[in-house]
CSV table of C-alpha atoms and ligand atoms in Angstrom, one decimal:
chain,number,residue,atom,x,y,z
A,826,MET,CA,102.2,105.8,14.9
A,827,ARG,CA,105.5,105.3,16.7
A,828,PRO,CA,108.2,106.9,14.6
A,829,ARG,CA,111.9,106.2,15.3
A,830,ARG,CA,115.2,107.3,13.8
A,831,PHE,CA,117.6,104.3,13.5
A,832,LEU,CA,121.1,105.9,13.9
A,833,PRO,CA,124.3,104.9,12.2
A,834,SER,CA,126.2,102.4,14.4
A,835,GLY,CA,129.5,100.7,14.8
A,836,PRO,CA,130.0,96.9,14.3
A,837,LEU,CA,127.5,94.3,15.6
A,838,LYS,CA,129.1,92.0,18.2
A,839,GLY,CA,127.6,89.3,20.3
A,840,THR,CA,125.2,86.3,20.4
A,841,ILE,CA,121.4,86.4,20.1
A,842,ARG,CA,118.7,83.9,19.9
A,843,VAL,CA,115.8,84.6,17.5
A,844,PRO,CA,112.2,83.9,18.6
A,845,GLY,CA,110.1,81.0,17.3
A,846,ASP,CA,109.1,80.6,13.7
A,847,LYS,CA,105.9,82.4,12.9
A,848,SER,CA,104.6,79.9,10.3
A,849,ILE,CA,105.3,76.9,12.7
A,850,SER,CA,103.8,78.8,15.7
A,851,HIS,CA,100.5,79.4,13.8
A,852,ARG,CA,100.3,75.8,12.8
A,853,ALA,CA,101.3,74.5,16.3
A,854,ILE,CA,98.3,76.3,17.8
A,855,MET,CA,95.8,75.3,15.1
A,856,LEU,CA,96.7,71.6,15.0
A,857,SER,CA,96.9,71.4,18.8
A,858,ALA,CA,93.5,72.9,19.0
A,859,LEU,CA,92.2,70.2,16.6
A,860,ALA,CA,93.8,67.2,18.5
A,861,VAL,CA,91.9,65.5,21.2
A,862,GLY,CA,93.8,66.1,24.5
A,863,GLU,CA,96.6,68.2,25.7
A,864,SER,CA,99.5,69.5,23.6
A,865,ARG,CA,102.5,71.4,24.9
A,866,ILE,CA,104.3,74.0,22.9
A,867,THR,CA,107.7,75.6,23.7
A,868,GLY,CA,109.5,78.3,21.8
A,869,LEU,CA,106.2,79.7,20.5
A,870,LEU,CA,106.5,83.1,18.9
A,871,GLU,CA,104.4,85.5,21.0
A,872,GLY,CA,103.9,88.1,18.3
A,873,GLU,CA,100.6,89.7,17.6
A,874,ASP,CA,99.9,87.5,14.5
A,875,VAL,CA,100.2,84.3,16.5
A,876,LEU,CA,98.2,85.7,19.4
A,877,ALA,CA,95.4,86.5,16.9
A,878,THR,CA,95.5,82.8,15.9
A,879,ALA,CA,95.4,81.7,19.6
A,880,ALA,CA,92.4,84.0,20.3
A,881,ALA,CA,90.5,82.7,17.3
A,882,MET,CA,91.1,79.0,18.3
A,883,ARG,CA,89.8,80.0,21.8
A,884,ALA,CA,86.8,81.6,20.3
A,885,MET,CA,86.1,78.3,18.5
A,886,GLY,CA,86.3,76.2,21.6
A,887,ALA,CA,89.9,75.2,22.3
A,888,ALA,CA,91.6,75.9,25.6
A,889,VAL,CA,94.7,77.8,24.7
A,890,GLU,CA,96.8,78.9,27.7
A,891,ARG,CA,100.2,80.6,28.2
A,892,ILE,CA,102.1,78.9,31.0
A,893,GLY,CA,105.5,80.7,30.7
A,894,GLU,CA,107.7,82.5,28.3
A,895,GLY,CA,107.0,80.9,24.9
A,896,GLU,CA,105.4,78.0,26.7
A,897,TRP,CA,101.8,77.1,26.0
A,898,ARG,CA,99.3,74.4,26.8
A,899,VAL,CA,96.4,73.6,24.4
A,900,HIS,CA,93.4,71.4,25.0
A,901,GLY,CA,92.0,70.6,21.6
A,902,VAL,CA,88.4,70.0,20.7
A,903,GLY,CA,89.0,67.4,17.9
A,904,VAL,CA,88.6,67.6,14.2
A,905,GLY,CA,85.0,68.3,13.4
A,906,ALA,CA,84.1,69.8,16.7
A,907,LEU,CA,85.0,73.5,16.3
A,908,LEU,CA,82.4,75.8,17.8
A,909,GLN,CA,80.6,78.7,16.2
A,910,PRO,CA,82.5,81.9,17.3
A,911,GLU,CA,80.3,84.4,18.9
A,912,ALA,CA,82.0,87.5,17.6
A,913,PRO,CA,84.0,88.4,14.4
A,914,LEU,CA,87.5,87.0,14.4
A,915,ASP,CA,90.0,89.8,14.5
A,916,MET,CA,93.0,88.8,12.4
A,917,GLY,CA,94.9,92.1,12.9
A,918,ASN,CA,97.7,92.2,10.3
A,919,SER,CA,98.0,88.4,9.8
A,920,GLY,CA,97.4,86.9,6.4
A,921,THR,CA,98.5,83.5,7.6
A,922,SER,CA,95.9,83.4,10.4
A,923,THR,CA,93.2,84.6,8.0
A,924,ARG,CA,93.8,82.2,5.2
A,925,LEU,CA,94.6,79.1,7.3
A,926,LEU,CA,91.6,79.6,9.6
A,927,MET,CA,89.3,80.2,6.6
A,928,GLY,CA,90.4,76.6,5.6
A,929,LEU,CA,89.5,75.2,9.0
A,930,VAL,CA,86.1,76.9,9.1
A,931,ALA,CA,85.3,75.8,5.5
A,932,SER,CA,84.7,72.2,6.5
A,933,HIS,CA,83.0,72.7,9.8
A,934,PRO,CA,79.2,73.4,10.3
A,935,ILE,CA,79.9,76.9,11.5
A,936,SER,CA,80.2,80.4,10.1
A,937,ALA,CA,82.8,83.0,11.0
A,938,THR,CA,83.4,86.6,10.1
A,939,PHE,CA,87.0,87.7,9.5
A,940,ILE,CA,88.1,91.2,10.0
A,941,GLY,CA,91.6,92.8,10.0
A,942,ASP,CA,93.6,96.0,9.9
A,943,ALA,CA,94.0,98.4,6.9
A,944,SER,CA,96.8,96.4,5.4
A,945,LEU,CA,95.1,93.0,5.7
A,946,SER,CA,91.9,94.4,4.4
A,947,LYS,CA,93.6,95.2,1.1
A,948,ARG,CA,95.0,91.7,0.6
A,949,PRO,CA,93.5,89.3,-1.9
A,950,MET,CA,91.5,86.4,-0.4
A,951,GLY,CA,90.1,85.1,-3.7
A,952,ARG,CA,93.0,82.7,-3.9
A,953,VAL,CA,91.6,80.8,-0.9
A,954,ILE,CA,87.9,81.6,-1.6
A,955,GLU,CA,88.1,79.7,-4.9
A,956,PRO,CA,89.3,76.3,-3.7
A,957,LEU,CA,87.2,76.5,-0.5
A,958,SER,CA,84.1,77.3,-2.5
A,959,LEU,CA,84.8,74.2,-4.6
A,960,MET,CA,84.8,72.3,-1.4
A,961,GLY,CA,81.3,73.7,-0.6
A,962,ALA,CA,82.0,76.7,1.6
A,963,ALA,CA,79.9,79.8,1.1
A,964,VAL,CA,81.8,83.1,1.2
A,965,ASP,CA,80.4,86.6,1.4
A,966,ALA,CA,83.4,88.9,0.9
A,967,SER,CA,84.0,92.6,0.4
A,968,GLU,CA,84.7,94.0,-3.0
A,969,GLY,CA,87.6,92.3,-4.8
A,970,GLY,CA,87.4,89.2,-2.5
A,971,ARG,CA,88.7,91.1,0.5
A,972,LEU,CA,88.1,91.4,4.2
A,973,PRO,CA,85.8,91.8,6.0
A,974,LEU,CA,84.3,88.5,4.9
A,975,THR,CA,81.9,85.9,6.3
A,976,LEU,CA,82.5,82.2,5.5
A,977,ARG,CA,79.9,79.5,6.1
A,978,GLY,CA,81.5,76.0,6.3
A,979,ALA,CA,80.1,73.0,4.4
A,980,SER,CA,79.1,69.9,6.3
A,981,PRO,CA,80.1,67.6,4.8
A,982,ALA,CA,82.6,69.3,2.6
A,983,VAL,CA,83.5,67.9,-0.8
A,984,PRO,CA,87.1,66.5,-1.3
A,985,ILE,CA,88.8,68.2,-4.3
A,986,SER,CA,91.9,67.8,-6.4
A,987,TYR,CA,93.3,71.2,-6.7
A,988,ARG,CA,96.3,72.5,-8.7
A,989,LEU,CA,97.8,75.6,-7.0
A,990,PRO,CA,97.6,78.5,-9.5
A,991,VAL,CA,100.0,80.6,-7.3
A,992,ALA,CA,103.0,79.5,-5.3
A,993,SER,CA,101.5,80.0,-1.9
A,994,ALA,CA,101.9,77.9,1.2
A,995,GLN,CA,98.9,79.7,2.7
A,996,VAL,CA,96.6,78.5,-0.1
A,997,LYS,CA,98.1,75.0,0.1
A,998,SER,CA,97.6,75.0,3.9
A,999,ALA,CA,94.1,76.4,3.7
A,1000,VAL,CA,93.0,73.5,1.5
A,1001,LEU,CA,94.8,70.9,3.6
A,1002,LEU,CA,93.3,72.2,6.8
A,1003,ALA,CA,89.8,72.1,5.1
A,1004,GLY,CA,90.6,68.5,4.0
A,1005,LEU,CA,91.1,67.5,7.6
A,1006,ASN,CA,87.3,67.4,8.2
A,1007,THR,CA,86.3,66.4,4.7
A,1008,PRO,CA,85.4,62.8,4.0
A,1009,GLY,CA,87.7,61.1,1.5
A,1010,ILE,CA,91.0,62.2,-0.1
A,1011,THR,CA,91.9,65.9,-0.7
A,1012,THR,CA,94.6,66.3,-3.3
A,1013,LEU,CA,96.9,69.3,-3.9
A,1014,ILE,CA,99.2,69.6,-6.8
A,1015,GLU,CA,102.0,72.0,-6.2
A,1016,PRO,CA,104.0,72.8,-9.3
A,1017,VAL,CA,106.4,75.1,-7.4
A,1018,PRO,CA,107.4,73.9,-3.9
A,1019,THR,CA,106.6,76.3,-1.1
A,1020,ARG,CA,107.3,76.0,2.7
A,1021,ASP,CA,106.3,72.5,3.8
A,1022,HIS,CA,105.6,73.0,7.5
A,1023,SER,CA,101.9,72.1,7.1
A,1024,GLU,CA,102.8,68.7,5.5
A,1025,ARG,CA,105.5,67.9,8.2
A,1026,MET,CA,103.3,68.9,11.1
A,1027,LEU,CA,100.1,67.3,9.9
A,1028,ALA,CA,102.0,64.0,9.5
A,1029,GLY,CA,103.5,64.6,13.0
A,1030,PHE,CA,100.1,65.0,14.5
A,1031,GLY,CA,99.1,61.6,13.0
A,1032,ALA,CA,97.2,62.6,9.8
A,1033,GLU,CA,97.4,60.3,6.8
A,1034,LEU,CA,99.3,62.5,4.4
A,1035,ASN,CA,101.5,61.5,1.4
A,1036,VAL,CA,103.7,63.5,-0.9
A,1037,GLU,CA,104.7,62.2,-4.3
A,1038,ILE,CA,106.4,63.8,-7.3
A,1039,ASP,CA,104.6,63.4,-10.6
A,1040,ASP,CA,106.0,63.1,-14.1
A,1041,ASP,CA,106.1,66.9,-14.5
A,1042,GLY,CA,108.1,67.3,-11.2
A,1043,ALA,CA,105.1,68.7,-9.3
A,1044,ARG,CA,104.5,67.7,-5.7
A,1045,VAL,CA,101.3,65.8,-5.3
A,1046,ILE,CA,100.0,65.9,-1.7
A,1047,THR,CA,97.1,63.7,-0.6
A,1048,LEU,CA,95.4,63.9,2.8
A,1049,ARG,CA,92.8,61.5,4.1
A,1050,GLY,CA,90.0,63.4,5.8
A,1051,GLU,CA,88.0,62.9,9.0
A,1052,ALA,CA,91.4,62.6,10.5
A,1053,ASP,CA,92.1,61.9,14.2
A,1054,LEU,CA,94.9,64.2,15.4
A,1055,LYS,CA,97.0,63.1,18.4
A,1056,PRO,CA,98.2,65.7,20.9
A,1057,GLN,CA,101.9,66.5,20.6
A,1058,THR,CA,104.8,68.1,22.3
A,1059,ILE,CA,106.3,70.7,20.0
A,1060,ASP,CA,109.5,72.7,20.2
A,1061,VAL,CA,109.3,75.6,17.7
A,1062,PRO,CA,112.7,76.4,16.0
A,1063,GLY,CA,113.8,80.0,15.6
A,1064,ASP,CA,112.5,82.0,12.7
A,1065,PRO,CA,114.9,82.3,9.7
A,1066,SER,CA,112.8,85.3,8.5
A,1067,SER,CA,113.6,87.1,11.7
A,1068,ALA,CA,117.2,86.1,11.6
A,1069,ALA,CA,117.4,87.6,8.1
A,1070,PHE,CA,117.6,91.2,9.4
A,1071,PHE,CA,120.6,90.4,11.7
A,1072,LEU,CA,122.3,88.3,9.0
A,1073,VAL,CA,122.2,91.3,6.6
A,1074,ALA,CA,123.1,93.8,9.3
A,1075,ALA,CA,126.2,91.8,10.3
A,1076,LEU,CA,127.3,91.3,6.7
A,1077,VAL,CA,127.1,95.0,5.8
A,1078,MET,CA,128.5,96.6,9.0
A,1079,PRO,CA,132.3,96.7,8.9
A,1080,GLY,CA,133.9,94.9,11.8
A,1081,SER,CA,130.8,92.9,12.7
A,1082,GLU,CA,130.9,89.3,14.0
A,1083,ILE,CA,127.8,87.8,15.6
A,1084,VAL,CA,126.2,84.4,16.3
A,1085,ILE,CA,122.5,83.9,15.7
A,1086,GLU,CA,121.4,80.8,17.6
A,1087,ASN,CA,118.6,78.4,16.9
A,1088,VAL,CA,117.8,79.4,13.2
A,1089,GLY,CA,115.5,77.1,11.4
A,1090,LEU,CA,117.1,75.9,8.1
A,1091,ASN,CA,114.2,74.0,6.4
A,1092,PRO,CA,115.3,74.0,2.8
A,1093,THR,CA,112.0,75.6,1.8
A,1094,ARG,CA,112.9,78.6,3.9
A,1095,ALA,CA,116.7,78.9,3.5
A,1096,GLY,CA,117.0,80.8,0.2
A,1097,LEU,CA,118.4,84.0,1.6
A,1098,ILE,CA,121.4,82.2,3.0
A,1099,HIS,CA,122.3,80.8,-0.4
A,1100,VAL,CA,121.8,84.1,-2.1
A,1101,LEU,CA,123.9,86.0,0.5
A,1102,ARG,CA,126.7,83.4,0.2
A,1103,GLN,CA,126.6,83.8,-3.6
A,1104,MET,CA,127.1,87.6,-3.0
A,1105,GLY,CA,130.2,86.7,-0.9
A,1106,GLY,CA,128.7,86.7,2.6
A,1107,ALA,CA,130.6,84.7,5.3
A,1108,ILE,CA,127.9,82.7,7.0
A,1109,GLU,CA,128.9,79.5,8.9
A,1110,GLU,CA,126.5,76.9,10.2
A,1111,LEU,CA,127.5,75.7,13.7
A,1112,ASN,CA,126.0,72.9,15.8
A,1113,PRO,CA,123.5,71.5,13.2
A,1114,ARG,CA,120.7,69.6,14.8
A,1115,LEU,CA,116.9,68.9,14.6
A,1116,VAL,CA,114.4,70.9,16.6
A,1117,GLY,CA,110.7,69.9,16.3
A,1118,GLY,CA,111.6,67.8,13.3
A,1119,GLU,CA,113.1,70.8,11.4
A,1120,PRO,CA,116.8,71.3,10.7
A,1121,VAL,CA,118.3,74.1,12.8
A,1122,ALA,CA,121.8,75.6,13.3
A,1123,ASP,CA,123.5,78.5,14.9
A,1124,LEU,CA,124.8,80.9,12.3
A,1125,LYS,CA,128.1,82.7,12.7
A,1126,VAL,CA,128.1,85.8,10.5
A,1127,ARG,CA,131.0,88.1,9.7
A,1128,HIS,CA,131.2,91.4,7.8
A,1129,SER,CA,131.9,90.7,4.2
A,1130,ALA,CA,132.4,92.7,1.0
A,1131,LEU,CA,129.2,91.8,-0.8
A,1132,ARG,CA,128.9,91.7,-4.6
A,1133,GLY,CA,125.7,92.3,-6.6
A,1134,ILE,CA,124.3,89.3,-8.4
A,1135,GLU,CA,121.4,88.3,-10.6
A,1136,VAL,CA,119.0,86.5,-8.3
A,1137,ASP,CA,117.6,83.3,-9.8
A,1138,PRO,CA,113.7,83.8,-9.7
A,1139,ALA,CA,113.4,80.0,-9.0
A,1140,ILE,CA,114.8,80.6,-5.5
A,1141,ALA,CA,112.1,83.2,-4.6
A,1142,PRO,CA,109.6,80.9,-2.9
A,1143,SER,CA,112.3,79.7,-0.4
A,1144,MET,CA,113.0,83.4,0.6
A,1145,ILE,CA,109.7,85.1,-0.2
A,1146,ASP,CA,109.6,87.1,3.0
A,1147,GLU,CA,113.3,87.9,2.9
A,1148,PHE,CA,113.4,90.2,-0.1
A,1149,PRO,CA,113.1,93.5,1.8
A,1150,ALA,CA,116.2,92.5,3.8
A,1151,LEU,CA,118.0,91.3,0.6
A,1152,PHE,CA,117.3,94.7,-1.0
A,1153,VAL,CA,119.1,96.4,1.8
A,1154,ALA,CA,122.1,94.1,1.4
A,1155,ALA,CA,122.1,94.8,-2.4
A,1156,ALA,CA,122.0,98.6,-1.8
A,1157,LEU,CA,125.3,98.3,0.1
A,1158,ALA,CA,127.0,95.7,-2.2
A,1159,GLU,CA,129.5,96.3,-5.0
A,1160,GLY,CA,127.8,96.5,-8.4
A,1161,ARG,CA,124.3,95.7,-9.6
A,1162,THR,CA,121.7,93.2,-8.2
A,1163,VAL,CA,118.8,92.2,-10.4
A,1164,THR,CA,115.7,90.5,-9.0
A,1165,SER,CA,112.8,89.3,-11.0
A,1166,GLY,CA,109.7,87.0,-10.8
A,1167,LEU,CA,108.6,88.7,-7.6
A,1168,ASP,CA,105.0,89.7,-8.5
A,1169,GLU,CA,103.8,88.1,-5.2
A,1170,LEU,CA,105.7,90.7,-3.3
A,1171,ARG,CA,103.0,93.2,-4.4
A,1172,VAL,CA,100.4,91.5,-2.3
A,1173,LYS,CA,102.2,91.0,1.0
A,1174,GLU,CA,101.6,93.2,4.1
A,1175,SER,CA,102.4,96.0,1.7
A,1176,ASP,CA,103.4,96.2,-2.0
A,1177,ARG,CA,107.0,95.4,-1.1
A,1178,LEU,CA,108.4,96.3,-4.5
A,1179,THR,CA,107.1,99.9,-4.5
A,1180,VAL,CA,107.4,100.4,-0.8
A,1181,MET,CA,111.0,99.2,-0.5
A,1182,ALA,CA,112.0,101.0,-3.7
A,1183,ASP,CA,110.6,104.3,-2.3
A,1184,ALA,CA,112.1,103.8,1.2
A,1185,LEU,CA,115.5,102.8,-0.1
A,1186,THR,CA,115.5,105.7,-2.6
A,1187,ALA,CA,114.6,108.1,0.2
A,1188,ALA,CA,117.6,106.7,2.1
A,1189,GLY,CA,119.9,107.5,-0.8
A,1190,ALA,CA,120.1,104.1,-2.6
A,1191,ARG,CA,119.9,103.8,-6.4
A,1192,ILE,CA,116.9,101.6,-7.3
A,1193,GLU,CA,115.0,100.9,-10.5
A,1194,GLU,CA,111.5,99.4,-9.9
A,1195,ARG,CA,110.4,97.0,-12.6
A,1196,GLU,CA,107.0,95.2,-12.9
A,1197,ASP,CA,108.3,92.0,-11.2
A,1198,GLY,CA,111.4,93.1,-9.3
A,1199,LEU,CA,114.0,95.7,-8.3
A,1200,VAL,CA,117.3,96.5,-9.9
A,1201,ILE,CA,119.7,97.9,-7.4
A,1202,GLU,CA,123.1,99.6,-7.9
A,1203,GLY,CA,125.0,99.1,-4.7
A,1204,THR,CA,127.3,101.6,-3.0
A,1205,GLY,CA,130.2,99.2,-2.8
A,1206,GLY,CA,130.2,99.2,1.0
A,1207,GLU,CA,129.9,103.0,1.4
A,1208,PRO,CA,127.1,104.0,3.9
A,1209,LEU,CA,123.9,105.2,2.4
A,1210,ALA,CA,123.1,108.9,2.9
A,1211,GLY,CA,120.1,108.2,5.2
A,1212,THR,CA,117.0,110.3,5.4
A,1213,SER,CA,116.9,114.0,6.4
A,1214,GLY,CA,113.4,115.0,5.3
A,1215,ALA,CA,110.2,113.0,5.8
A,1216,PRO,CA,110.4,109.6,7.5
A,1217,VAL,CA,110.1,106.5,5.3
A,1218,ALA,CA,106.6,105.1,5.0
A,1219,THR,CA,106.3,101.5,6.1
A,1220,HIS,CA,102.6,101.0,5.3
A,1221,LEU,CA,101.9,98.7,8.3
A,1222,ASP,CA,104.6,96.3,7.1
A,1223,HIS,CA,106.8,94.9,9.9
A,1224,ARG,CA,109.5,93.6,7.4
A,1225,VAL,CA,109.8,97.0,5.7
A,1226,ALA,CA,110.3,98.7,9.2
A,1227,MET,CA,113.0,96.2,10.2
A,1228,SER,CA,114.8,96.3,6.9
A,1229,MET,CA,114.9,100.1,7.0
A,1230,ALA,CA,116.2,99.9,10.6
A,1231,VAL,CA,119.1,97.9,9.2
A,1232,ALA,CA,119.6,100.5,6.4
A,1233,GLY,CA,119.7,103.2,9.1
A,1234,LEU,CA,122.7,101.5,10.8
A,1235,ALA,CA,124.6,101.5,7.5
A,1236,SER,CA,123.9,105.2,6.8
A,1237,CYS,CA,125.5,108.6,7.4
A,1238,GLU,CA,122.4,110.4,8.8
A,1239,GLY,CA,120.4,107.5,10.1
A,1240,VAL,CA,117.0,106.5,8.7
A,1241,GLU,CA,113.7,107.6,10.2
A,1242,VAL,CA,110.9,105.1,10.0
A,1243,ASP,CA,107.3,106.5,10.3
A,1244,ASP,CA,106.0,103.6,12.5
A,1245,THR,CA,107.7,100.8,14.4
A,1246,ARG,CA,104.6,99.4,16.0
A,1247,PRO,CA,104.0,96.7,13.2
A,1248,ILE,CA,107.3,95.1,14.2
A,1249,ALA,CA,105.4,93.5,17.1
A,1250,THR,CA,103.4,91.4,14.7
A,1251,SER,CA,106.3,89.1,14.1
A,1252,PHE,CA,109.3,90.1,16.2
A,1253,PRO,CA,108.5,92.0,19.4
A,1254,VAL,CA,112.1,91.9,20.7
A,1255,PHE,CA,113.7,93.1,17.5
A,1256,GLU,CA,114.7,96.5,18.8
A,1257,ASP,CA,116.1,95.1,22.1
A,1258,LEU,CA,118.2,92.6,20.3
A,1259,LEU,CA,119.5,95.3,17.9
A,1260,GLU,CA,120.4,97.5,20.8
A,1261,GLY,CA,122.2,94.6,22.5
A,1262,LEU,CA,124.3,93.9,19.4
A,1263,THR,CA,125.2,97.5,18.7
A,1264,ALA,CA,125.8,98.6,22.3
B,70,S3P,C1,103.3,81.8,5.0
B,70,S3P,C2,103.4,81.7,3.6
B,70,S3P,C3,103.8,82.9,2.8
B,70,S3P,C4,104.6,83.9,3.6
B,70,S3P,C5,103.9,84.2,4.9
B,70,S3P,C6,103.7,83.0,5.8
B,70,S3P,C7,102.8,80.6,5.7
B,70,S3P,O1,102.7,83.5,2.2
B,70,S3P,O2,104.8,85.1,2.9
B,70,S3P,O3,104.6,85.2,5.6
B,70,S3P,O4,103.0,80.5,7.0
B,70,S3P,O5,102.2,79.7,5.1
B,70,S3P,P1,102.1,83.1,0.8
B,70,S3P,O6,101.4,81.8,1.0
B,70,S3P,O7,101.2,84.2,0.5
B,70,S3P,O8,103.3,83.0,-0.1
């Protein structure tokens, strides 16, 4: 454990650049490892989660090499040519690595054992085991469909048409990645759109992938298997989920004005910005451009008097990782914020409804926890009391730790967090950037 008290601070001032997008970084390594030849990646997120993906792809035969800060070179083995890993694949804290790699292994003639930390070992894998079993993979999982588990791939795998029962980009991506080495057409029906990085990047690597909208408005994604992926040069845009903590911090801290450079604004990820603007947040998009085929801008953020709102549950998939940060903004807004439709938050790195409700309550916020969301009565801009007794429990959840760090800035006593180590899974330079802006 590495506890830390995040102290009250003055305004945030200055310019920062957020590290590469975690979702895109995972996919960049995996797809490069499946292309024949050399891919180059710049702006890669060098957090523990992505490093777990890199190590796993190495264990399955790809040459994955760091050549500079955020700069990587990958020699892929080709779709169908992944090697049997000799040891269990240690996924650490990373659900994305686990679920996407299970998809890859599912259609290769190899087997792999997946292990992870205490948080990951509690998370449900049944949602990927089900479609991958339909494709022919054999899975021997721990009780409740959890890690550790061993997955034996099918060769050849069977193409399926699968309607996603949960709005999950990880499940969608697991099936698409399995489809890469499956003869014929794999079809996914996605009633509620989720982040589309897999679709964009698979097409970018040369896979035959189509997206159509059916009569019910669902996205129908088809992928032709036994694909030949061509090596690419990829520039990874900055992670909007990392920018979220600084967006909220600058909005709630009086006198703040910051610029966050290089923020990915893919519409399937930009929900938090819409919601914060609805609450009255001053967020300007400067210098809009495309990076690696994704819309990106620099965000200028000024302190704003936020008002509580009722958050439309339909926007949740486009900000699914940003609710912990939003809850902090709501705790400092004027009036009541109501969130609902957030059952998925209970199966993230922690149960983010209970864990954030407990942490914010300990810091002096007024929170009501409901089955599928939180209701938050804001302070109207007054700082929270902060914690004086026990540190808040982050349950191995990086986003809880970073959110409560922001709550600490906007408090009278500061907020003590029990463990800051998990921050390194997604945002190793978070504390340095925070110190720079509050210095
Ligand atoms: C991710 C999808 C989301 C998100 C996670 C990253 C991805 O998970 O929470 O941080 O890269 O596909 P779900 O698929 O469980 O919603």
